[in-house]
């Protein structure tokens, strides 16, 4: 123990990776101050409104007495039942709402608390690289040892489990995944999930799969749940979210399902550091999961149109990428001679287009930038025009 230093943050904050997005945010502000109109394709933040029947349910719920009291920790029964029924309808997976479902303030809560619930100091936790940053920081916060599984294009952005050294697999207690994937847009097959379950059973580890983008798919692509696979219920939980499916990111509601013991450990974390979700929001969540789903189809139609506009624009500019079957991103290779950072700068300075540099999601994200299409079609058309002007039909 050294001398006490006043006002020093905790070591775990000091160990956080530098926030690469702050720099590009600052540049955006600088350009905007000069009058440049920036098209922000950086953030993946659903821009469309929450369907009105969900908002109405919230308003009604506010008329009911008792909403001011502390809510139940694991979520009201109606919401957990609705989540179980939704899983059954969508994936054919049967869940016990009492033991295999917990409500969460978004999928992010599941991802961030899983290491606290499952791993100890010194244990290894396997995480995808690149990833939504919380996958990595949650492991650091739990003082466990992160071990990156690179998601490479030549492997369809799936981790190569065979490349995990046996001595690492032996010490690993947790393996986290996110399919459909942010930022790579990779999708998982049931065969891949079977392989994950086999690997987890062989090495006695737990699996957390983040299914936040399950309903944002295109061209009739089928997005599976890991729980569809035999034996998954023995080793896995899946976290899910209403943020993307129902444009409810600001509402903070999601849930996790799967192995009852793993759900119980997660609920122990929640019980100790938090209470439950505001009950009227859970009731609105029931309306979302059980009500009219035509809004979800409409949402896919809108995103698909946006995707196609951006795909056409980027192709014309000669950029290389895979057309995504799911999520609202394009994961684009940077042209020769650029890094993720320099290409993101170039697009910002020369075309007023803001994207997210891939290295901000992890080492294996270097060489890519991420475009989000959570902006209206007109903005994407304008982005395509600016790219055409910049590249005149080829990089
Ligand atoms: C958007 C997103 C989520 C959603 O998080 P919530 O906490 O449910 O809003 C989860 N995981 C990934 C990878 C995401 O991109």
mmCIF file with all atom_site columns, C-alpha atoms in Angstrom, residues 226-352:
data_model
loop_
_atom_site.group_PDB
_atom_site.id
_atom_site.type_symbol
_atom_site.label_atom_id
_atom_site.label_alt_id
_atom_site.label_comp_id
_atom_site.label_asym_id
_atom_site.label_entity_id
_atom_site.label_seq_id
_atom_site.pdbx_PDB_ins_code
_atom_site.Cartn_x
_atom_site.Cartn_y
_atom_site.Cartn_z
_atom_site.occupancy
_atom_site.B_iso_or_equiv
_atom_site.pdbx_formal_charge
_atom_site.auth_seq_id
_atom_site.auth_comp_id
_atom_site.auth_asym_id
_atom_site.auth_atom_id
_atom_site.pdbx_PDB_model_num
ATOM 1   C CA . UNK A 1 226 ? -28.437 -19.877 -28.780 1.00 0.00 ? 226 UNK A CA 1
ATOM 2   C CA . UNK A 1 227 ? -31.110 -21.528 -26.611 1.00 0.00 ? 227 UNK A CA 1
ATOM 3   C CA . UNK A 1 228 ? -32.498 -23.303 -29.687 1.00 0.00 ? 228 UNK A CA 1
ATOM 4   C CA . UNK A 1 229 ? -29.446 -25.558 -29.549 1.00 0.00 ? 229 UNK A CA 1
ATOM 5   C CA . UNK A 1 230 ? -29.514 -28.794 -27.511 1.00 0.00 ? 230 UNK A CA 1
ATOM 6   C CA . UNK A 1 231 ? -27.731 -28.444 -24.201 1.00 0.00 ? 231 UNK A CA 1
ATOM 7   C CA . UNK A 1 232 ? -27.491 -24.626 -24.355 1.00 0.00 ? 232 UNK A CA 1
ATOM 8   C CA . UNK A 1 233 ? -29.802 -24.307 -21.364 1.00 0.00 ? 233 UNK A CA 1
ATOM 9   C CA . UNK A 1 234 ? -27.143 -26.103 -19.280 1.00 0.00 ? 234 UNK A CA 1
ATOM 10  C CA . UNK A 1 235 ? -24.476 -23.477 -19.894 1.00 0.00 ? 235 UNK A CA 1
ATOM 11  C CA . UNK A 1 236 ? -25.903 -20.279 -21.377 1.00 0.00 ? 236 UNK A CA 1
ATOM 12  C CA . UNK A 1 237 ? -27.918 -17.190 -20.792 1.00 0.00 ? 237 UNK A CA 1
ATOM 13  C CA . UNK A 1 238 ? -29.008 -14.794 -23.484 1.00 0.00 ? 238 UNK A CA 1
ATOM 14  C CA . UNK A 1 239 ? -29.582 -11.108 -22.866 1.00 0.00 ? 239 UNK A CA 1
ATOM 15  C CA . UNK A 1 240 ? -32.169 -9.296  -24.876 1.00 0.00 ? 240 UNK A CA 1
ATOM 16  C CA . UNK A 1 241 ? -33.420 -5.791  -25.285 1.00 0.00 ? 241 UNK A CA 1
ATOM 17  C CA . UNK A 1 242 ? -36.455 -3.795  -26.311 1.00 0.00 ? 242 UNK A CA 1
ATOM 18  C CA . UNK A 1 243 ? -34.143 -0.908  -27.311 1.00 0.00 ? 243 UNK A CA 1
ATOM 19  C CA . UNK A 1 244 ? -33.680 -1.868  -30.946 1.00 0.00 ? 244 UNK A CA 1
ATOM 20  C CA . UNK A 1 245 ? -36.825 -3.892  -31.699 1.00 0.00 ? 245 UNK A CA 1
ATOM 21  C CA . UNK A 1 246 ? -39.291 -1.274  -30.432 1.00 0.00 ? 246 UNK A CA 1
ATOM 22  C CA . UNK A 1 247 ? -37.177 1.907   -30.548 1.00 0.00 ? 247 UNK A CA 1
ATOM 23  C CA . UNK A 1 248 ? -37.080 2.013   -26.745 1.00 0.00 ? 248 UNK A CA 1
ATOM 24  C CA . UNK A 1 249 ? -33.379 2.662   -26.083 1.00 0.00 ? 249 UNK A CA 1
ATOM 25  C CA . UNK A 1 250 ? -34.155 5.539   -23.720 1.00 0.00 ? 250 UNK A CA 1
ATOM 26  C CA . UNK A 1 251 ? -36.698 3.525   -21.740 1.00 0.00 ? 251 UNK A CA 1
ATOM 27  C CA . UNK A 1 252 ? -34.074 1.127   -20.376 1.00 0.00 ? 252 UNK A CA 1
ATOM 28  C CA . UNK A 1 253 ? -35.785 -2.221  -20.536 1.00 0.00 ? 253 UNK A CA 1
ATOM 29  C CA . UNK A 1 254 ? -34.607 -5.665  -21.534 1.00 0.00 ? 254 UNK A CA 1
ATOM 30  C CA . UNK A 1 255 ? -34.287 -9.112  -20.026 1.00 0.00 ? 255 UNK A CA 1
ATOM 31  C CA . UNK A 1 256 ? -32.060 -12.160 -19.767 1.00 0.00 ? 256 UNK A CA 1
ATOM 32  C CA . UNK A 1 257 ? -33.186 -15.754 -20.151 1.00 0.00 ? 257 UNK A CA 1
ATOM 33  C CA . UNK A 1 258 ? -31.624 -19.173 -19.910 1.00 0.00 ? 258 UNK A CA 1
ATOM 34  C CA . UNK A 1 259 ? -29.970 -21.378 -17.303 1.00 0.00 ? 259 UNK A CA 1
ATOM 35  C CA . UNK A 1 260 ? -31.800 -20.907 -13.994 1.00 0.00 ? 260 UNK A CA 1
ATOM 36  C CA . UNK A 1 261 ? -28.673 -20.900 -11.849 1.00 0.00 ? 261 UNK A CA 1
ATOM 37  C CA . UNK A 1 262 ? -26.973 -18.297 -14.010 1.00 0.00 ? 262 UNK A CA 1
ATOM 38  C CA . UNK A 1 263 ? -30.134 -16.178 -13.936 1.00 0.00 ? 263 UNK A CA 1
ATOM 39  C CA . UNK A 1 264 ? -30.174 -16.490 -10.151 1.00 0.00 ? 264 UNK A CA 1
ATOM 40  C CA . UNK A 1 265 ? -26.550 -15.319 -9.844  1.00 0.00 ? 265 UNK A CA 1
ATOM 41  C CA . UNK A 1 266 ? -27.349 -12.324 -12.033 1.00 0.00 ? 266 UNK A CA 1
ATOM 42  C CA . UNK A 1 267 ? -30.380 -11.573 -9.867  1.00 0.00 ? 267 UNK A CA 1
ATOM 43  C CA . UNK A 1 268 ? -28.155 -11.655 -6.752  1.00 0.00 ? 268 UNK A CA 1
ATOM 44  C CA . UNK A 1 269 ? -26.030 -8.885  -8.258  1.00 0.00 ? 269 UNK A CA 1
ATOM 45  C CA . UNK A 1 270 ? -29.124 -6.899  -9.163  1.00 0.00 ? 270 UNK A CA 1
ATOM 46  C CA . UNK A 1 271 ? -30.728 -7.368  -5.752  1.00 0.00 ? 271 UNK A CA 1
ATOM 47  C CA . UNK A 1 272 ? -27.634 -6.057  -4.041  1.00 0.00 ? 272 UNK A CA 1
ATOM 48  C CA . UNK A 1 273 ? -26.859 -3.016  -6.136  1.00 0.00 ? 273 UNK A CA 1
ATOM 49  C CA . UNK A 1 274 ? -30.191 -2.078  -7.702  1.00 0.00 ? 274 UNK A CA 1
ATOM 50  C CA . UNK A 1 275 ? -33.931 -2.553  -7.488  1.00 0.00 ? 275 UNK A CA 1
ATOM 51  C CA . UNK A 1 276 ? -36.231 -3.452  -10.400 1.00 0.00 ? 276 UNK A CA 1
ATOM 52  C CA . UNK A 1 277 ? -37.363 -1.503  -13.458 1.00 0.00 ? 277 UNK A CA 1
ATOM 53  C CA . UNK A 1 278 ? -40.044 1.181   -13.003 1.00 0.00 ? 278 UNK A CA 1
ATOM 54  C CA . UNK A 1 279 ? -43.240 -0.910  -13.144 1.00 0.00 ? 279 UNK A CA 1
ATOM 55  C CA . UNK A 1 280 ? -45.156 1.210   -15.683 1.00 0.00 ? 280 UNK A CA 1
ATOM 56  C CA . UNK A 1 281 ? -42.229 0.724   -18.062 1.00 0.00 ? 281 UNK A CA 1
ATOM 57  C CA . UNK A 1 282 ? -42.466 -3.037  -17.544 1.00 0.00 ? 282 UNK A CA 1
ATOM 58  C CA . UNK A 1 283 ? -46.191 -2.853  -18.331 1.00 0.00 ? 283 UNK A CA 1
ATOM 59  C CA . UNK A 1 284 ? -45.382 -0.931  -21.503 1.00 0.00 ? 284 UNK A CA 1
ATOM 60  C CA . UNK A 1 285 ? -42.810 -3.646  -22.172 1.00 0.00 ? 285 UNK A CA 1
ATOM 61  C CA . UNK A 1 286 ? -45.582 -6.256  -21.964 1.00 0.00 ? 286 UNK A CA 1
ATOM 62  C CA . UNK A 1 287 ? -47.554 -4.201  -24.514 1.00 0.00 ? 287 UNK A CA 1
ATOM 63  C CA . UNK A 1 288 ? -44.470 -4.158  -26.749 1.00 0.00 ? 288 UNK A CA 1
ATOM 64  C CA . UNK A 1 289 ? -43.848 -7.930  -26.584 1.00 0.00 ? 289 UNK A CA 1
ATOM 65  C CA . UNK A 1 290 ? -47.490 -9.009  -26.750 1.00 0.00 ? 290 UNK A CA 1
ATOM 66  C CA . UNK A 1 291 ? -49.081 -6.274  -28.858 1.00 0.00 ? 291 UNK A CA 1
ATOM 67  C CA . UNK A 1 292 ? -49.240 -5.606  -32.570 1.00 0.00 ? 292 UNK A CA 1
ATOM 68  C CA . UNK A 1 293 ? -45.900 -6.532  -34.165 1.00 0.00 ? 293 UNK A CA 1
ATOM 69  C CA . UNK A 1 294 ? -46.538 -4.834  -37.516 1.00 0.00 ? 294 UNK A CA 1
ATOM 70  C CA . UNK A 1 295 ? -44.324 -1.939  -36.371 1.00 0.00 ? 295 UNK A CA 1
ATOM 71  C CA . UNK A 1 296 ? -41.352 -4.309  -36.259 1.00 0.00 ? 296 UNK A CA 1
ATOM 72  C CA . UNK A 1 297 ? -41.873 -5.320  -39.879 1.00 0.00 ? 297 UNK A CA 1
ATOM 73  C CA . UNK A 1 298 ? -42.205 -1.682  -40.855 1.00 0.00 ? 298 UNK A CA 1
ATOM 74  C CA . UNK A 1 299 ? -38.991 -0.944  -38.953 1.00 0.00 ? 299 UNK A CA 1
ATOM 75  C CA . UNK A 1 300 ? -37.120 -3.645  -40.897 1.00 0.00 ? 300 UNK A CA 1
ATOM 76  C CA . UNK A 1 301 ? -38.489 -2.260  -44.156 1.00 0.00 ? 301 UNK A CA 1
ATOM 77  C CA . UNK A 1 302 ? -37.209 1.231   -43.268 1.00 0.00 ? 302 UNK A CA 1
ATOM 78  C CA . UNK A 1 303 ? -33.782 -0.010  -42.202 1.00 0.00 ? 303 UNK A CA 1
ATOM 79  C CA . UNK A 1 304 ? -33.492 -2.212  -45.268 1.00 0.00 ? 304 UNK A CA 1
ATOM 80  C CA . UNK A 1 305 ? -34.190 0.760   -47.542 1.00 0.00 ? 305 UNK A CA 1
ATOM 81  C CA . UNK A 1 306 ? -31.603 2.817   -45.669 1.00 0.00 ? 306 UNK A CA 1
ATOM 82  C CA . UNK A 1 307 ? -29.105 -0.024  -45.868 1.00 0.00 ? 307 UNK A CA 1
ATOM 83  C CA . UNK A 1 308 ? -29.577 -0.240  -49.620 1.00 0.00 ? 308 UNK A CA 1
ATOM 84  C CA . UNK A 1 309 ? -29.040 3.509   -50.097 1.00 0.00 ? 309 UNK A CA 1
ATOM 85  C CA . UNK A 1 310 ? -25.813 3.399   -48.111 1.00 0.00 ? 310 UNK A CA 1
ATOM 86  C CA . UNK A 1 311 ? -24.658 0.176   -49.798 1.00 0.00 ? 311 UNK A CA 1
ATOM 87  C CA . UNK A 1 312 ? -25.123 1.762   -53.238 1.00 0.00 ? 312 UNK A CA 1
ATOM 88  C CA . UNK A 1 313 ? -23.265 4.927   -52.185 1.00 0.00 ? 313 UNK A CA 1
ATOM 89  C CA . UNK A 1 314 ? -20.338 3.076   -50.639 1.00 0.00 ? 314 UNK A CA 1
ATOM 90  C CA . UNK A 1 315 ? -20.057 0.707   -53.585 1.00 0.00 ? 315 UNK A CA 1
ATOM 91  C CA . UNK A 1 316 ? -19.938 3.598   -55.991 1.00 0.00 ? 316 UNK A CA 1
ATOM 92  C CA . UNK A 1 317 ? -17.136 5.069   -53.938 1.00 0.00 ? 317 UNK A CA 1
ATOM 93  C CA . UNK A 1 318 ? -15.281 1.774   -54.383 1.00 0.00 ? 318 UNK A CA 1
ATOM 94  C CA . UNK A 1 319 ? -15.321 0.844   -50.710 1.00 0.00 ? 319 UNK A CA 1
ATOM 95  C CA . UNK A 1 320 ? -15.303 -2.795  -49.609 1.00 0.00 ? 320 UNK A CA 1
ATOM 96  C CA . UNK A 1 321 ? -17.673 -4.383  -47.123 1.00 0.00 ? 321 UNK A CA 1
ATOM 97  C CA . UNK A 1 322 ? -20.152 -7.213  -46.682 1.00 0.00 ? 322 UNK A CA 1
ATOM 98  C CA . UNK A 1 323 ? -23.809 -6.381  -47.143 1.00 0.00 ? 323 UNK A CA 1
ATOM 99  C CA . UNK A 1 324 ? -25.228 -6.945  -43.652 1.00 0.00 ? 324 UNK A CA 1
ATOM 100 C CA . UNK A 1 325 ? -27.975 -9.518  -43.077 1.00 0.00 ? 325 UNK A CA 1
ATOM 101 C CA . UNK A 1 326 ? -28.700 -8.002  -39.671 1.00 0.00 ? 326 UNK A CA 1
ATOM 102 C CA . UNK A 1 327 ? -28.047 -4.949  -37.418 1.00 0.00 ? 327 UNK A CA 1
ATOM 103 C CA . UNK A 1 328 ? -28.122 -1.332  -38.603 1.00 0.00 ? 328 UNK A CA 1
ATOM 104 C CA . UNK A 1 329 ? -24.429 -0.990  -39.388 1.00 0.00 ? 329 UNK A CA 1
ATOM 105 C CA . UNK A 1 330 ? -22.017 -1.344  -42.253 1.00 0.00 ? 330 UNK A CA 1
ATOM 106 C CA . UNK A 1 331 ? -18.530 -2.540  -41.319 1.00 0.00 ? 331 UNK A CA 1
ATOM 107 C CA . UNK A 1 332 ? -16.351 -1.095  -44.024 1.00 0.00 ? 332 UNK A CA 1
ATOM 108 C CA . UNK A 1 333 ? -12.713 -1.852  -44.812 1.00 0.00 ? 333 UNK A CA 1
ATOM 109 C CA . UNK A 1 334 ? -10.541 1.250   -44.954 1.00 0.00 ? 334 UNK A CA 1
ATOM 110 C CA . UNK A 1 335 ? -8.850  1.842   -48.313 1.00 0.00 ? 335 UNK A CA 1
ATOM 111 C CA . UNK A 1 336 ? -5.125  1.108   -48.705 1.00 0.00 ? 336 UNK A CA 1
ATOM 112 C CA . UNK A 1 337 ? -2.927  3.706   -47.066 1.00 0.00 ? 337 UNK A CA 1
ATOM 113 C CA . UNK A 1 338 ? -5.336  4.544   -44.251 1.00 0.00 ? 338 UNK A CA 1
ATOM 114 C CA . UNK A 1 339 ? -5.833  3.437   -40.668 1.00 0.00 ? 339 UNK A CA 1
ATOM 115 C CA . UNK A 1 340 ? -9.256  3.367   -39.006 1.00 0.00 ? 340 UNK A CA 1
ATOM 116 C CA . UNK A 1 341 ? -8.474  6.716   -37.374 1.00 0.00 ? 341 UNK A CA 1
ATOM 117 C CA . UNK A 1 342 ? -7.073  8.427   -40.468 1.00 0.00 ? 342 UNK A CA 1
ATOM 118 C CA . UNK A 1 343 ? -9.931  7.231   -42.682 1.00 0.00 ? 343 UNK A CA 1
ATOM 119 C CA . UNK A 1 344 ? -12.561 8.381   -40.164 1.00 0.00 ? 344 UNK A CA 1
ATOM 120 C CA . UNK A 1 345 ? -10.767 11.775  -40.082 1.00 0.00 ? 345 UNK A CA 1
ATOM 121 C CA . UNK A 1 346 ? -10.647 11.890  -43.859 1.00 0.00 ? 346 UNK A CA 1
ATOM 122 C CA . UNK A 1 347 ? -14.394 11.252  -44.189 1.00 0.00 ? 347 UNK A CA 1
ATOM 123 C CA . UNK A 1 348 ? -15.141 13.861  -41.553 1.00 0.00 ? 348 UNK A CA 1
ATOM 124 C CA . UNK A 1 349 ? -12.876 16.551  -42.976 1.00 0.00 ? 349 UNK A CA 1
ATOM 125 C CA . UNK A 1 350 ? -13.449 15.976  -46.691 1.00 0.00 ? 350 UNK A CA 1
ATOM 126 C CA . UNK A 1 351 ? -17.089 14.904  -46.755 1.00 0.00 ? 351 UNK A CA 1
ATOM 127 C CA . UNK A 1 352 ? -18.522 15.966  -43.393 1.00 0.00 ? 352 UNK A CA 1
#
